[in-house]
GROMACS .gro file of C-alpha atoms in nm:
model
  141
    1UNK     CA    1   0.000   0.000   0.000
    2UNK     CA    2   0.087   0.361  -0.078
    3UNK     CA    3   0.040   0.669   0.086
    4UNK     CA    4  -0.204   0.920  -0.099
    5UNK     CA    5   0.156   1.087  -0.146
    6UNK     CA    6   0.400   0.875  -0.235
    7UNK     CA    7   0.098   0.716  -0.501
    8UNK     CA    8   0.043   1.091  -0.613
    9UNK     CA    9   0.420   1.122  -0.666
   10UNK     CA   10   0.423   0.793  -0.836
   11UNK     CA   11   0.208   0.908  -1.037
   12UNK     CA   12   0.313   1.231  -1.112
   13UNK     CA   13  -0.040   1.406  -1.007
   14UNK     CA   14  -0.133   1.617  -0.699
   15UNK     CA   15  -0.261   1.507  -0.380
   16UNK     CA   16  -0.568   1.730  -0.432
   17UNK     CA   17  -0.651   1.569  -0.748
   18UNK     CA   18  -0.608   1.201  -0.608
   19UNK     CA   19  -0.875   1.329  -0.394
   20UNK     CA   20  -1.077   1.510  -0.622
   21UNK     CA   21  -1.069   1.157  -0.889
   22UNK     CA   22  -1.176   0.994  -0.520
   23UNK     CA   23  -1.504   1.243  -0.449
   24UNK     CA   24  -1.593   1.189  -0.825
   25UNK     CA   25  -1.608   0.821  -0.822
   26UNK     CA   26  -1.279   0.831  -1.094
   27UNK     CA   27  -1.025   0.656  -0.921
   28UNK     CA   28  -1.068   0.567  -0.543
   29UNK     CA   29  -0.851   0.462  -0.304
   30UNK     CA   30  -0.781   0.102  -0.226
   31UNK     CA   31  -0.828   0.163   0.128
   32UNK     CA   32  -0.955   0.472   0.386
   33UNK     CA   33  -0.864   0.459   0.732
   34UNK     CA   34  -1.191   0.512   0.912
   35UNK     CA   35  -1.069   0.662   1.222
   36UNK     CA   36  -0.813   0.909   1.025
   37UNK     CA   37  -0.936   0.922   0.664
   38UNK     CA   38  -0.625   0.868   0.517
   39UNK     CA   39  -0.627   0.706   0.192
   40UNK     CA   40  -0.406   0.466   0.084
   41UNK     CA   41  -0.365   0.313  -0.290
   42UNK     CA   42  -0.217   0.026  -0.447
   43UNK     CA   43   0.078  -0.042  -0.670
   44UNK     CA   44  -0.133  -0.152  -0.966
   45UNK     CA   45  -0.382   0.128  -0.941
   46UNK     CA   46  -0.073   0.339  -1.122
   47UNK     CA   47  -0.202   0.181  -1.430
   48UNK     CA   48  -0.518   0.332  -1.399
   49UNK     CA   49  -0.417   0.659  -1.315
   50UNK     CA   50  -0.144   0.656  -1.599
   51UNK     CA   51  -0.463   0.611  -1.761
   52UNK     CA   52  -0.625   0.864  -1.644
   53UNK     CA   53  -0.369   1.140  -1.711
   54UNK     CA   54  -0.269   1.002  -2.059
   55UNK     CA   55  -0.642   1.074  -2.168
   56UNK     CA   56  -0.680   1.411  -1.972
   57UNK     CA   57  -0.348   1.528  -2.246
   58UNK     CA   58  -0.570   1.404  -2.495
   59UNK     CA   59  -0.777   1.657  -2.375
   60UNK     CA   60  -1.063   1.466  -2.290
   61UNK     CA   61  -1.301   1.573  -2.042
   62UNK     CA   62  -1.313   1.380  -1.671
   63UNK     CA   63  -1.669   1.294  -1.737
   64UNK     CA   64  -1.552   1.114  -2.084
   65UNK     CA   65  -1.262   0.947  -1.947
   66UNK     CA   66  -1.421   0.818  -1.658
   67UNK     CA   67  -1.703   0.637  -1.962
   68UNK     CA   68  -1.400   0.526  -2.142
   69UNK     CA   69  -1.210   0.345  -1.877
   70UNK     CA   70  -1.519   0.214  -1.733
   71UNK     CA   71  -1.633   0.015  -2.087
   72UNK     CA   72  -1.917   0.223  -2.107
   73UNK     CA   73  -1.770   0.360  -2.443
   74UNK     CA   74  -1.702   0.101  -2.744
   75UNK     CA   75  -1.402   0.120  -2.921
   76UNK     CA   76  -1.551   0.242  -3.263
   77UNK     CA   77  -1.700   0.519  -3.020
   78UNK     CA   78  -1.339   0.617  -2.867
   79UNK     CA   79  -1.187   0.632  -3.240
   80UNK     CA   80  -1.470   0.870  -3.299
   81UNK     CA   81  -1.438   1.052  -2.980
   82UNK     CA   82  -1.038   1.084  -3.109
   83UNK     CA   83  -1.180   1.185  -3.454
   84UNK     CA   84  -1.330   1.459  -3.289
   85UNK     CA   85  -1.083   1.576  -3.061
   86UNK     CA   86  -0.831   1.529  -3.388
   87UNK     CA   87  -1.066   1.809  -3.570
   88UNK     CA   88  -1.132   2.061  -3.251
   89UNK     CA   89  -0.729   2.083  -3.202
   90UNK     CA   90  -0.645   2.123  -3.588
   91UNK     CA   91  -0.935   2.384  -3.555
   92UNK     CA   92  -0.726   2.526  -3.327
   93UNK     CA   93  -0.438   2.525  -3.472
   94UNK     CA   94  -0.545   2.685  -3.734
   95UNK     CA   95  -0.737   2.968  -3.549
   96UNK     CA   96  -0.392   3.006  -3.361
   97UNK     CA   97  -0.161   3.029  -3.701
   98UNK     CA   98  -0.378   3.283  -3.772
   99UNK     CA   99  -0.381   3.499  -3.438
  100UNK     CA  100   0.014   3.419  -3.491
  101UNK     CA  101  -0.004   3.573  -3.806
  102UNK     CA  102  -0.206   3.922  -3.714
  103UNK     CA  103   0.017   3.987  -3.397
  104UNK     CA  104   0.348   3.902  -3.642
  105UNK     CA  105   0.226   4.151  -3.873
  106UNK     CA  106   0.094   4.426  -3.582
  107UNK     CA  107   0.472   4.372  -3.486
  108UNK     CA  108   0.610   4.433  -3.833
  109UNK     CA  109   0.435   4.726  -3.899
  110UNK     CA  110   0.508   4.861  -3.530
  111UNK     CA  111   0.935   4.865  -3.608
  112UNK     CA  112   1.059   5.182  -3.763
  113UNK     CA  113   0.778   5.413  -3.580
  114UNK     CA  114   0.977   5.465  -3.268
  115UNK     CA  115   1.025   5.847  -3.182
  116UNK     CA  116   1.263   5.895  -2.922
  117UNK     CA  117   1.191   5.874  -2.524
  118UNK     CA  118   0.905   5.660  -2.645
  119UNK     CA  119   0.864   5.310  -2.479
  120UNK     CA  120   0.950   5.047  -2.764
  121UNK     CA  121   0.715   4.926  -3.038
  122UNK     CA  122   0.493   4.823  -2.781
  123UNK     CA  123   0.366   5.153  -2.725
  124UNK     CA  124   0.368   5.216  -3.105
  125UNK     CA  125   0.138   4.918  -3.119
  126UNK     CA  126  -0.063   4.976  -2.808
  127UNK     CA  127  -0.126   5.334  -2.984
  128UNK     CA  128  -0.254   5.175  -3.286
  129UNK     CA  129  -0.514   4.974  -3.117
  130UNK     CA  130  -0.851   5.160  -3.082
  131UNK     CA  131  -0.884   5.215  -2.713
  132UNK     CA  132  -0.605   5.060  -2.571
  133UNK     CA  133  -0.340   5.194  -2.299
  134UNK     CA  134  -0.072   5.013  -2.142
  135UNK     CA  135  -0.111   4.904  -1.772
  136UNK     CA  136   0.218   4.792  -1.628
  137UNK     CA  137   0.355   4.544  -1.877
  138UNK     CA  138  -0.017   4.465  -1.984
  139UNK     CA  139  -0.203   4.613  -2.291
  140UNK     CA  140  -0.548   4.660  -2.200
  141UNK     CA  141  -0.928   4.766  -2.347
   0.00000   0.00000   0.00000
């Protein structure tokens, strides 16, 4: 048996979140001292909780993981669940490349403006936004 900290170590997870996969019924502990309430896990529960966090990265909600470790998904259902979750992150990417691509050029077209005692192509930039000022380090609406 393992300590809730030396399995969350183990593990590479918090304490808190050993105990917040306990209160959700995700992955609970192989024992609970009654008098104390300290939890205690075994060796070959790593497995699940690798598991667990390999399918979180995935980005898969707790809710989904918990139906996919449990059987309650099939496996043509999980190939469409990582379909999905294939689409949503090249969605991403793409919205990203192109949020890369308006702050590259809002930086490009910031570089040559600089009058002196002026604070860097930020505030060349931060000028250029409709309603924007700086606030410490931050640019702001």
């Amino acid at each position: 048996m393992l300590s809730i900290g030396h399995f969350a170590r183990h593990g590479r997870v918090s304490v808190r979140m050993l105990r917040h996969y306990d209160a959700i019924g995700l992955l609970q502990p192989a024992y609970v001292d009654q008098v104390t309430g300290y939890r205690s896990y075994d060796a070959e529960q790593l497995s699940r909780l690798n598991r667990i966090v390999a399918l979180k990265d995935l980005g898969f909600t707790l809710q989904q993981v918990q139906s996919i470790l449990d059987d309650i998904v099939s496996v043509e259902e999980l190939r469409g669940m990582l379909r999905l979750r294939q689409a949503e992150l090249q969605s991403q990417i793409a919205t990203d490349t192109a949020r890369m691509a308006q702050v590259d050029a809002r930086v490009g077209s910031s570089r040559g403006h600089h009058a002196g005692g002026r604070r860097s192509d930020q505030v060349d930039l931060a000028s250029r936004v409709r309603g924007a000022h700086w606030c410490g380090q931050f640019l702001v609406q």
